[in-house]
Tab-separated table of C-alpha atoms in Angstrom:
chain	number	residue	atom	x	y	z
A	20	MET	CA	96.101	52.617	-25.008
A	21	HIS	CA	92.525	51.849	-26.071
A	22	ASN	CA	92.450	48.757	-23.821
A	23	LYS	CA	93.327	50.703	-20.675
A	24	SER	CA	90.830	51.803	-18.035
A	25	VAL	CA	90.205	55.390	-16.989
A	26	ALA	CA	92.233	54.781	-13.817
A	27	GLU	CA	95.178	53.436	-15.837
A	28	LEU	CA	95.031	56.281	-18.362
A	29	SER	CA	94.924	58.814	-15.532
A	30	ARG	CA	98.083	57.300	-14.038
A	31	ASP	CA	99.807	57.300	-17.445
A	32	LEU	CA	98.968	60.986	-17.890
A	33	GLU	CA	100.197	61.761	-14.368
A	34	SER	CA	103.526	59.999	-14.965
A	35	GLY	CA	104.042	61.703	-18.331
A	36	GLN	CA	104.020	58.393	-20.208
A	37	VAL	CA	101.576	59.932	-22.662
A	38	SER	CA	100.103	63.387	-23.232
A	39	SER	CA	96.398	64.117	-23.443
A	40	VAL	CA	96.811	65.320	-27.041
A	41	GLU	CA	98.472	62.008	-28.025
A	42	LEU	CA	95.802	60.024	-26.180
A	43	THR	CA	92.960	62.007	-27.741
A	44	GLN	CA	94.427	61.602	-31.223
A	45	GLN	CA	94.652	57.829	-30.725
A	46	PHE	CA	90.999	57.521	-29.672
A	47	LEU	CA	89.782	59.856	-32.437
A	48	GLU	CA	91.652	57.781	-35.006
A	49	ARG	CA	90.103	54.612	-33.596
A	50	ILE	CA	86.612	56.155	-33.863
A	51	ARG	CA	87.317	57.127	-37.502
A	52	GLN	CA	88.461	53.614	-38.363
A	53	GLU	CA	85.963	51.527	-36.391
A	54	ASP	CA	82.674	53.334	-35.747
A	55	SER	CA	81.258	52.726	-39.223
A	56	LYS	CA	80.640	49.156	-37.987
A	57	TYR	CA	78.735	50.247	-34.886
A	58	ASN	CA	77.211	53.706	-35.495
A	59	SER	CA	77.750	54.469	-31.811
A	60	PHE	CA	78.366	58.208	-32.305
A	61	ILE	CA	75.991	60.854	-33.635
A	62	THR	CA	78.562	63.660	-33.410
A	63	VAL	CA	82.365	63.527	-33.071
A	64	THR	CA	83.831	66.802	-31.787
A	65	GLU	CA	87.370	66.373	-33.089
A	66	ASN	CA	88.555	70.001	-33.118
A	67	GLN	CA	87.071	70.802	-29.720
A	68	ALA	CA	88.498	67.589	-28.234
A	69	LEU	CA	92.015	68.382	-29.433
A	70	ALA	CA	91.753	71.936	-28.068
A	71	ASP	CA	90.531	70.593	-24.710
A	72	ALA	CA	93.353	68.025	-24.669
A	73	LYS	CA	95.954	70.761	-25.264
A	74	ALA	CA	94.433	72.771	-22.391
A	75	ALA	CA	94.495	69.659	-20.175
A	76	ASP	CA	98.203	69.121	-20.846
A	77	GLU	CA	98.831	72.731	-19.826
A	78	GLN	CA	96.794	72.203	-16.647
A	79	ARG	CA	98.856	69.131	-15.746
A	80	ALA	CA	102.081	70.978	-16.436
A	81	ALA	CA	100.923	73.738	-14.076
A	82	GLY	CA	100.142	71.183	-11.347
A	83	HIS	CA	96.371	71.729	-11.363
A	84	ALA	CA	95.249	68.251	-12.422
A	85	THR	CA	92.319	66.133	-11.251
A	86	PRO	CA	92.120	62.349	-11.911
A	87	TRP	CA	90.106	63.229	-15.034
A	88	THR	CA	92.357	65.934	-16.490
A	89	GLY	CA	93.074	64.961	-20.086
A	90	VAL	CA	91.168	61.649	-20.013
A	91	PRO	CA	88.929	61.101	-23.098
A	92	PHE	CA	85.268	60.064	-22.742
A	93	ALA	CA	81.901	60.602	-24.476
A	94	HIS	CA	78.489	62.011	-23.541
A	95	LYS	CA	75.161	60.389	-24.339
A	96	ASP	CA	73.424	62.760	-26.760
A	97	ILE	CA	70.800	63.631	-24.162
A	98	PHE	CA	73.039	65.985	-22.146
A	99	CYS	CA	73.000	69.561	-23.395
A	100	THR	CA	76.488	70.619	-24.471
A	101	ASN	CA	77.189	74.308	-25.090
A	102	GLY	CA	77.882	74.875	-28.784
A	103	VAL	CA	77.622	71.184	-29.715
A	104	LEU	CA	74.756	69.503	-31.575
A	105	THR	CA	72.443	67.775	-29.051
A	106	THR	CA	69.770	65.702	-30.795
A	107	CYS	CA	68.379	63.188	-28.290
A	108	GLY	CA	68.348	60.800	-31.253
A	109	SER	CA	65.405	62.624	-32.828
A	110	ARG	CA	64.588	64.460	-36.031
A	111	MET	CA	62.841	66.953	-33.768
A	112	LEU	CA	66.248	68.135	-32.484
A	113	GLU	CA	68.480	67.238	-35.451
A	114	ASN	CA	69.742	70.861	-35.667
A	115	PHE	CA	69.527	71.865	-31.981
A	116	VAL	CA	72.717	73.430	-30.579
A	117	PRO	CA	72.231	74.348	-26.900
A	118	PRO	CA	73.542	77.697	-25.624
A	119	TYR	CA	74.392	76.169	-22.226
A	120	ASP	CA	75.851	73.084	-20.558
A	121	ALA	CA	73.946	70.485	-18.565
A	122	THR	CA	75.291	70.263	-15.007
A	123	VAL	CA	76.795	66.837	-15.776
A	124	THR	CA	78.514	68.298	-18.855
A	125	ALA	CA	79.782	71.291	-16.860
A	126	ASN	CA	81.123	69.003	-14.100
A	127	PHE	CA	83.221	66.967	-16.526
A	128	ARG	CA	84.426	70.136	-18.234
A	129	LYS	CA	85.478	71.541	-14.853
A	130	ALA	CA	87.302	68.271	-14.050
A	131	GLY	CA	89.356	68.663	-17.231
A	132	ALA	CA	88.005	65.602	-19.064
A	133	VAL	CA	88.118	65.573	-22.875
A	134	CYS	CA	84.770	64.891	-24.572
A	135	LEU	CA	85.229	63.152	-27.935
A	136	GLY	CA	81.589	63.456	-28.989
A	137	LYS	CA	77.940	62.540	-28.427
A	138	THR	CA	76.723	58.953	-28.558
A	139	ASN	CA	73.697	57.460	-30.301
A	140	MET	CA	70.522	56.580	-28.383
A	141	ASP	CA	66.897	55.591	-28.755
A	142	GLU	CA	64.827	58.641	-29.672
A	143	PHE	CA	64.158	60.680	-26.513
A	144	ALA	CA	65.506	57.673	-24.562
A	145	MET	CA	62.415	55.614	-25.438
A	146	GLY	CA	63.501	52.100	-26.302
A	147	SER	CA	65.482	49.037	-25.289
A	148	SER	CA	67.567	48.461	-28.409
A	149	THR	CA	68.850	51.798	-29.831
A	150	GLU	CA	66.907	51.021	-32.996
A	151	SER	CA	64.508	53.993	-32.734
A	152	SER	CA	67.220	56.632	-33.298
A	153	PHE	CA	66.601	59.001	-36.215
A	154	PHE	CA	70.315	58.590	-37.000
A	155	GLY	CA	70.119	54.822	-37.499
A	156	ALA	CA	70.464	51.802	-35.258
A	157	THR	CA	73.596	51.112	-33.228
A	158	THR	CA	75.167	47.649	-33.572
A	159	ASN	CA	76.491	45.674	-30.608
A	160	PRO	CA	80.238	44.926	-31.027
A	161	TRP	CA	79.488	41.437	-29.676
A	162	GLY	CA	77.977	39.104	-32.250
A	163	LEU	CA	79.668	40.625	-35.293
A	164	GLY	CA	82.233	37.822	-35.177
A	165	GLN	CA	79.352	35.326	-35.445
A	166	GLY	CA	78.105	37.042	-38.583
A	167	SER	CA	75.018	38.550	-36.921
A	168	LYS	CA	74.043	42.105	-36.038
A	169	ARG	CA	72.825	42.275	-32.457
A	170	VAL	CA	71.270	45.179	-30.588
A	171	PRO	CA	73.396	46.856	-27.907
A	172	GLY	CA	70.363	47.435	-25.687
A	173	GLY	CA	68.913	50.839	-25.022
A	174	SER	CA	68.334	53.599	-24.689
A	175	SER	CA	72.038	54.201	-23.917
A	176	GLY	CA	73.170	51.743	-26.583
A	177	GLY	CA	75.575	54.162	-28.254
A	178	SER	CA	77.477	54.764	-25.014
A	179	ALA	CA	77.556	51.023	-24.235
A	180	ALA	CA	78.728	50.034	-27.727
A	181	ALA	CA	81.414	52.747	-27.777
A	182	VAL	CA	82.846	51.559	-24.452
A	183	ALA	CA	82.633	47.856	-25.417
A	184	ALA	CA	84.343	48.519	-28.767
A	185	ARG	CA	87.130	50.442	-26.972
A	186	LEU	CA	86.291	53.654	-28.850
A	187	VAL	CA	86.214	55.471	-25.491
A	188	PRO	CA	87.169	54.292	-21.991
A	189	ALA	CA	83.952	55.673	-20.449
A	190	ALA	CA	80.691	57.404	-21.356
A	191	THR	CA	77.813	59.103	-19.586
A	192	ALA	CA	74.346	57.594	-19.862
A	193	THR	CA	70.822	57.872	-18.465
A	194	ASP	CA	68.437	55.323	-16.987
A	195	THR	CA	64.633	55.689	-16.892
A	196	GLY	CA	63.666	52.016	-16.768
A	197	GLY	CA	66.949	50.162	-17.267
A	198	SER	CA	68.654	52.190	-19.980
A	199	ILE	CA	72.095	52.000	-18.336
A	200	ARG	CA	71.994	48.512	-16.868
A	201	GLN	CA	70.401	46.652	-19.800
A	202	PRO	CA	72.847	47.894	-22.489
A	203	ALA	CA	75.758	47.446	-20.060
A	204	ALA	CA	74.751	43.794	-19.650
A	205	LEU	CA	74.261	43.182	-23.382
A	206	CYS	CA	77.602	44.817	-24.263
A	207	GLY	CA	79.655	43.210	-21.477
A	208	ILE	CA	80.552	46.404	-19.576
A	209	THR	CA	79.815	47.904	-16.143
A	210	GLY	CA	77.023	50.458	-15.708
A	211	LEU	CA	75.593	52.247	-12.667
A	212	LYS	CA	72.235	53.956	-12.150
A	213	PRO	CA	72.525	56.095	-8.982
A	214	THR	CA	69.798	56.918	-6.469
A	215	TYR	CA	67.177	59.276	-7.929
A	216	GLY	CA	68.330	62.818	-7.176
A	217	ARG	CA	71.994	61.910	-6.667
A	218	VAL	CA	72.987	63.293	-10.115
A	219	SER	CA	71.556	66.563	-11.415
A	220	ARG	CA	69.010	66.375	-14.238
A	221	TYR	CA	69.519	70.041	-15.217
A	222	GLY	CA	70.199	70.134	-18.955
A	223	MET	CA	69.366	66.450	-19.375
A	224	ILE	CA	66.541	66.327	-21.920
A	225	ALA	CA	63.488	64.951	-20.128
A	226	PHE	CA	61.601	61.736	-20.868
A	227	ALA	CA	59.890	60.848	-17.558
A	228	SER	CA	60.917	63.333	-14.899
A	229	SER	CA	60.240	61.192	-11.815
A	230	LEU	CA	62.229	58.260	-13.250
A	231	ASP	CA	65.115	59.733	-15.314
A	232	GLN	CA	68.566	59.571	-13.722
A	233	GLY	CA	72.007	60.241	-15.150
A	234	GLY	CA	74.650	57.593	-14.572
A	235	THR	CA	77.885	55.979	-15.653
A	236	MET	CA	79.258	53.443	-18.131
A	237	ALA	CA	82.800	52.048	-18.231
A	238	ARG	CA	84.505	48.674	-18.260
A	239	THR	CA	85.356	48.547	-14.537
A	240	ALA	CA	83.645	49.372	-11.266
A	241	GLU	CA	86.625	51.567	-10.346
A	242	ASP	CA	86.066	53.709	-13.450
A	243	ASN	CA	82.366	54.010	-12.612
A	244	ALA	CA	83.379	55.259	-9.152
A	245	LEU	CA	85.699	57.852	-10.716
A	246	MET	CA	82.842	59.017	-12.960
A	247	LEU	CA	80.359	59.257	-10.100
A	248	ASN	CA	82.840	61.357	-8.120
A	249	VAL	CA	82.467	63.963	-10.876
A	250	MET	CA	78.743	63.607	-11.557
A	251	ALA	CA	77.176	63.327	-8.083
A	252	GLY	CA	76.201	66.291	-5.945
A	253	PHE	CA	73.512	68.804	-5.085
A	254	ASP	CA	72.438	71.225	-7.813
A	255	PRO	CA	70.168	74.201	-6.985
A	256	LYS	CA	69.142	74.287	-10.672
A	257	ASP	CA	67.414	70.886	-10.286
A	258	SER	CA	64.462	70.837	-7.874
A	259	THR	CA	64.730	67.026	-7.557
A	260	SER	CA	68.438	67.104	-6.638
A	261	ILE	CA	69.221	65.795	-3.141
A	262	ASP	CA	71.251	68.033	-0.817
A	263	ARG	CA	73.375	65.334	0.759
A	264	GLU	CA	77.122	64.966	1.235
A	265	VAL	CA	78.900	63.115	-1.575
A	266	PRO	CA	81.518	60.553	-0.453
A	267	ASP	CA	84.652	59.613	-2.375
A	268	TYR	CA	83.281	56.594	-4.207
A	269	THR	CA	86.763	55.148	-4.736
A	270	ALA	CA	87.587	55.136	-0.992
A	271	ALA	CA	85.740	51.913	-0.076
A	272	LEU	CA	86.378	49.916	-3.266
A	273	ASN	CA	88.784	47.494	-1.578
A	274	GLU	CA	86.830	46.909	1.630
A	275	PRO	CA	86.441	43.146	2.314
A	276	LEU	CA	83.023	41.593	1.617
A	277	LYS	CA	83.036	39.296	4.645
A	278	GLY	CA	79.606	39.490	6.249
A	279	LEU	CA	77.889	41.082	3.234
A	280	LYS	CA	74.271	39.868	3.182
A	281	ILE	CA	72.951	39.197	-0.326
A	282	GLY	CA	69.267	38.708	-1.087
A	283	LEU	CA	68.041	36.842	-4.169
A	284	PRO	CA	64.497	37.979	-5.095
A	285	LYS	CA	62.606	34.799	-5.905
A	286	GLU	CA	60.369	36.700	-8.353
A	287	TYR	CA	63.437	37.418	-10.536
A	288	PHE	CA	64.340	33.746	-10.902
A	289	SER	CA	61.171	32.749	-12.714
A	290	ASP	CA	60.098	31.073	-15.942
A	291	GLN	CA	60.968	34.298	-17.809
A	292	LEU	CA	64.645	33.475	-17.236
A	293	SER	CA	66.367	30.819	-19.331
A	294	PRO	CA	68.256	28.081	-17.404
A	295	ALA	CA	71.555	29.176	-18.994
A	296	MET	CA	71.049	32.778	-17.844
A	297	GLU	CA	70.076	31.674	-14.343
A	298	GLN	CA	73.180	29.496	-14.100
A	299	GLN	CA	75.465	32.448	-14.899
A	300	VAL	CA	73.856	34.525	-12.137
A	301	ARG	CA	74.091	31.728	-9.590
A	302	ASP	CA	77.741	31.131	-10.523
A	303	ALA	CA	78.424	34.811	-9.817
A	304	VAL	CA	76.677	34.542	-6.456
A	305	LYS	CA	78.928	31.568	-5.589
A	306	GLU	CA	81.944	33.816	-6.188
A	307	TYR	CA	80.508	36.254	-3.669
A	308	GLU	CA	80.102	33.440	-1.163
A	309	LYS	CA	83.797	32.611	-1.629
A	310	LEU	CA	84.530	36.262	-0.821
A	311	GLY	CA	82.702	35.927	2.503
A	312	ALA	CA	79.151	36.983	1.660
A	313	THR	CA	76.042	35.167	2.867
A	314	VAL	CA	73.013	34.542	0.653
A	315	LYS	CA	69.298	34.220	1.374
A	316	GLU	CA	66.113	34.253	-0.665
A	317	VAL	CA	63.863	37.318	-0.348
A	318	SER	CA	60.531	38.295	-1.855
A	319	LEU	CA	59.384	41.353	-3.808
A	320	PRO	CA	55.695	40.428	-4.020
A	321	ASN	CA	54.659	43.399	-6.174
A	322	ALA	CA	57.509	43.087	-8.691
A	323	LYS	CA	55.149	41.516	-11.210
A	324	LEU	CA	53.230	44.800	-11.388
A	325	ALA	CA	56.264	46.940	-12.235
A	326	ILE	CA	56.011	46.849	-16.035
A	327	ALA	CA	52.286	47.641	-16.015
A	328	ALA	CA	52.788	50.578	-13.617
A	329	TYR	CA	55.832	51.869	-15.500
A	330	TYR	CA	54.082	51.877	-18.874
A	331	VAL	CA	51.381	54.119	-17.449
A	332	ILE	CA	53.612	56.500	-15.459
A	333	ALA	CA	56.483	56.919	-17.943
A	334	PRO	CA	54.324	57.619	-21.039
A	335	ALA	CA	52.126	59.989	-19.000
A	336	GLU	CA	55.158	62.031	-17.969
A	337	ALA	CA	56.577	61.821	-21.505
A	338	SER	CA	53.368	63.195	-23.022
A	339	ALA	CA	53.653	66.230	-20.748
A	340	ASN	CA	57.410	66.737	-21.265
A	341	LEU	CA	57.276	66.402	-25.044
A	342	SER	CA	54.388	68.844	-25.444
A	343	ARG	CA	57.011	71.626	-25.635
A	344	PHE	CA	58.107	70.414	-29.071
A	345	ASP	CA	55.479	72.221	-31.143
A	346	GLY	CA	57.459	73.902	-33.921
A	347	VAL	CA	57.076	77.354	-32.380
A	348	ARG	CA	60.058	77.855	-30.079
A	349	TYR	CA	62.879	75.585	-31.225
A	350	GLY	CA	63.515	72.277	-32.898
A	351	TYR	CA	62.021	70.901	-36.111
A	352	ARG	CA	59.258	72.875	-37.873
A	353	CYS	CA	57.195	71.598	-40.809
A	354	GLU	CA	57.333	73.526	-44.063
A	355	ASP	CA	54.597	75.967	-45.145
A	356	PRO	CA	51.987	75.365	-42.423
A	357	LYS	CA	48.494	76.513	-43.400
A	358	ASP	CA	47.592	77.648	-39.880
A	359	LEU	CA	48.633	77.147	-36.253
A	360	MET	CA	46.916	73.768	-35.902
A	361	ASP	CA	48.592	72.529	-39.071
A	362	LEU	CA	51.936	73.730	-37.692
A	363	TYR	CA	51.422	71.760	-34.471
A	364	THR	CA	50.134	68.549	-36.004
A	365	ARG	CA	52.515	68.242	-38.958
A	366	THR	CA	55.567	69.296	-36.945
A	367	ARG	CA	54.938	66.604	-34.359
A	368	ALA	CA	53.881	63.980	-36.919
A	369	GLU	CA	57.028	64.558	-38.982
A	370	GLY	CA	59.439	65.266	-36.103
A	371	PHE	CA	58.715	62.293	-33.825
A	372	GLY	CA	59.334	58.617	-34.612
A	373	ASN	CA	56.836	55.792	-34.133
A	374	GLU	CA	57.892	54.737	-30.615
A	375	VAL	CA	57.734	58.298	-29.294
A	376	LYS	CA	54.292	58.799	-30.871
A	377	ARG	CA	53.098	55.529	-29.350
A	378	ARG	CA	54.120	56.598	-25.847
A	379	ILE	CA	52.680	60.102	-26.230
A	380	LEU	CA	49.330	58.569	-27.234
A	381	VAL	CA	49.333	56.105	-24.336
A	382	GLY	CA	50.348	58.806	-21.863
A	383	THR	CA	47.844	61.369	-23.051
A	384	TYR	CA	45.084	58.761	-22.809
A	385	ALA	CA	46.110	57.807	-19.258
A	386	LEU	CA	45.998	61.457	-18.172
A	387	SER	CA	42.722	62.313	-19.895
A	388	ALA	CA	39.557	63.210	-17.995
A	389	GLY	CA	37.760	60.111	-16.769
A	390	TYR	CA	40.861	57.908	-16.971
A	391	PHE	CA	43.341	59.697	-14.680
A	392	ASP	CA	42.158	57.934	-11.504
A	393	ALA	CA	41.773	54.549	-13.174
A	394	TYR	CA	45.263	54.524	-14.716
A	395	TYR	CA	47.759	57.156	-13.560
A	396	LEU	CA	46.641	57.407	-9.944
A	397	LYS	CA	46.370	53.611	-9.629
A	398	ALA	CA	49.848	53.192	-11.128
A	399	GLN	CA	51.298	55.647	-8.587
A	400	LYS	CA	49.719	53.649	-5.745
A	401	VAL	CA	51.259	50.453	-7.138
A	402	ARG	CA	54.578	52.285	-7.361
A	403	ARG	CA	54.421	52.974	-3.625
A	404	LEU	CA	53.838	49.269	-2.942
A	405	ILE	CA	56.866	48.347	-5.064
A	406	GLN	CA	58.988	50.881	-3.172
A	407	GLN	CA	57.853	49.405	0.145
A	408	ASP	CA	58.859	45.902	-1.019
A	409	PHE	CA	62.436	47.109	-1.435
A	410	ILE	CA	62.413	48.950	1.895
A	411	ASN	CA	61.282	45.745	3.605
A	412	ALA	CA	63.890	43.628	1.803
A	413	PHE	CA	66.738	45.908	2.888
A	414	LYS	CA	65.810	45.399	6.526
A	415	ASP	CA	67.230	41.862	6.183
A	416	VAL	CA	69.970	42.156	3.525
A	417	ASP	CA	72.608	44.640	2.350
A	418	VAL	CA	72.187	44.192	-1.403
A	419	LEU	CA	69.948	42.297	-3.811
A	420	MET	CA	71.248	40.383	-6.823
A	421	SER	CA	69.386	39.312	-9.919
A	422	PRO	CA	69.807	38.885	-13.667
A	423	THR	CA	69.967	42.230	-15.487
A	424	THR	CA	68.167	40.950	-18.583
A	425	PRO	CA	66.075	37.840	-19.359
A	426	SER	CA	68.305	36.927	-22.338
A	427	PRO	CA	71.509	37.981	-24.128
A	428	ALA	CA	71.479	40.508	-26.993
A	429	PHE	CA	68.851	39.741	-29.634
A	430	ASN	CA	69.113	40.353	-33.383
A	431	GLN	CA	68.387	43.742	-34.879
A	432	GLY	CA	64.817	43.912	-36.170
A	433	GLU	CA	63.723	40.904	-34.116
A	434	LYS	CA	61.383	42.814	-31.785
A	435	THR	CA	60.752	46.162	-33.473
A	436	ASN	CA	57.270	45.132	-34.649
A	437	ASP	CA	56.207	43.800	-31.249
A	438	PRO	CA	56.367	46.623	-28.665
A	439	VAL	CA	55.181	44.497	-25.749
A	440	THR	CA	57.933	41.920	-26.278
A	441	MET	CA	60.442	44.775	-26.451
A	442	TYR	CA	59.066	46.267	-23.211
A	443	LEU	CA	59.566	42.920	-21.422
A	444	GLU	CA	63.332	43.257	-21.982
A	445	ASP	CA	63.300	45.575	-18.935
A	446	VAL	CA	61.405	43.183	-16.665
A	447	PHE	CA	64.245	43.008	-14.090
A	448	THR	CA	65.233	46.689	-14.147
A	449	ILE	CA	62.054	48.781	-14.151
A	450	ALA	CA	61.072	48.285	-10.495
A	451	ILE	CA	64.356	49.894	-9.397
A	452	ASN	CA	63.472	53.139	-11.192
A	453	LEU	CA	59.956	53.143	-9.745
A	454	ALA	CA	61.493	52.866	-6.259
A	455	GLY	CA	64.273	55.399	-6.987
A	456	ILE	CA	67.036	53.184	-5.555
A	457	PRO	CA	70.543	52.625	-7.024
A	458	ALA	CA	71.548	49.556	-9.036
A	459	MET	CA	74.318	48.481	-11.359
A	460	SER	CA	75.074	45.762	-13.873
A	461	ILE	CA	78.418	43.962	-14.029
A	462	PRO	CA	79.638	41.410	-16.612
A	463	ALA	CA	79.180	37.877	-15.268
A	464	GLY	CA	79.745	35.426	-18.093
A	465	PHE	CA	78.538	34.413	-21.534
A	466	VAL	CA	75.569	32.571	-23.013
A	467	ASP	CA	75.851	31.480	-26.654
A	468	GLY	CA	79.006	33.569	-26.981
A	469	LEU	CA	77.243	36.765	-25.882
A	470	PRO	CA	77.822	38.637	-22.591
A	471	VAL	CA	75.309	38.614	-19.739
A	472	GLY	CA	75.165	40.767	-16.640
A	473	VAL	CA	74.355	40.446	-12.961
A	474	GLN	CA	72.362	43.267	-11.409
A	475	ILE	CA	73.360	44.483	-7.929
A	476	ILE	CA	70.633	46.527	-6.235
A	477	GLY	CA	71.169	48.688	-3.162
A	478	ASP	CA	69.285	50.789	-0.632
A	479	TYR	CA	69.046	54.558	-1.077
A	480	PHE	CA	72.472	56.264	-1.414
A	481	SER	CA	74.375	52.974	-1.129
A	482	GLU	CA	76.329	53.496	-4.377
A	483	ALA	CA	79.653	53.077	-2.536
A	484	ARG	CA	78.582	49.633	-1.294
A	485	LEU	CA	77.474	48.560	-4.777
A	486	LEU	CA	80.766	49.730	-6.288
A	487	ASN	CA	82.697	47.915	-3.553
A	488	ALA	CA	80.813	44.668	-4.250
A	489	ALA	CA	81.352	45.032	-8.002
A	490	HIS	CA	85.045	45.887	-7.661
A	491	LYS	CA	85.820	42.901	-5.420
A	492	PHE	CA	84.050	40.584	-7.893
A	493	GLN	CA	86.086	42.036	-10.753
A	494	GLN	CA	89.305	41.385	-8.858
A	495	VAL	CA	88.619	37.636	-8.907
A	496	THR	CA	87.001	37.367	-12.367
A	497	ASP	CA	87.940	38.645	-15.818
A	498	TRP	CA	84.540	38.919	-17.525
A	499	HIS	CA	84.847	42.716	-17.612
A	500	GLN	CA	88.174	42.461	-19.477
A	501	ARG	CA	86.853	40.336	-22.352
A	502	GLU	CA	86.952	42.130	-25.700
A	503	PRO	CA	84.615	41.533	-28.656
A	504	GLN	CA	86.332	40.067	-31.696
């Protein structure tokens, strides 16, 4: 059962081939046996999962099932979950149990899905390797057979590793600068970052509010579509949520690709990309041409400025969002503070890890008097130029395609002492978040025995088109079905 997709498991549950309780027990047993190798979960909610599975079986018996009723999955530990530990990978929230559900959590609960637990992540979603978690690094299931421990990417590395290792068929995730697409590529699975505002951020612990977006991780494009059907929609509790009709994302999956116009941004096929990586991307594009698509080169002239702009805007917003963690209201509090200032300073010094502190310092500096115009305001102007580049490109093409990452998964510890090198891991993904457009990564081959991904980028609210393009590719290739040894 662990090798089946969400769609297949849903059909098995519908036909009575298996019950949700049996399915949940199988996945929980697999997590118990296997996750010590990966550390992909922070919390496993065994008792709650079995209770939810029993309720799901009763719902199916009563004829009130959705496609998700009784299907197991996991949440990234950034979504507040009523009564369940929600840590955001940080010591600051190591004992935080929310009294409410995030909208995404509530939507899956309403759909009857069975949450098996909360997955590991970079602390407060700040990182590209899931090595900054207070609960220890997550290991990529790929590479273990070669005797090396590789990173799964980040910040959603726990969700990606859990799906790749077949511990769960699907998991929620978030993407601020590539945190769905980059780990999806490094772990050989499919991940989608929707248009900004398409999925509610209510109850999703904030990193950078104008960039954060909840999204999906599974092995197939079809499963991502099934997830987005549950997650997408307007939410009055989120002021950035878009009030726009939500289509059935599975409806157009099998539409033919004849006439699809693909653009290849020349800036993304540069010296930063190894020849082996570039070849995998171009081989994938050739498959699309066989399916009837046409290809042309396009330009995103301001793409080179994306990382510089992002690492002003994101830390600035993080410094504001994380100011609430002061030891007064909730979360970690230092012991025996001498006075209020000591409470603030020691709580934050002890509660936050190095990467979070680094970004708070950078962000606070960028927002300080005398520097706001020179850094933050300038970065926002550059952001508008980057957005306009994409708007112009989509006047000529339907989708853009590029590598998702500049290289396959690197070794654990390889880049932890060099933040700038780590930041460059997101060189092909960050501009998409600055523009607020949707994009996804699909498995497209291997380099040195490790999976690599192709990024498909779309215009605003074109998730259905991206999923259609990904699904048709997965019907003629089997990269998404490969399993780590």
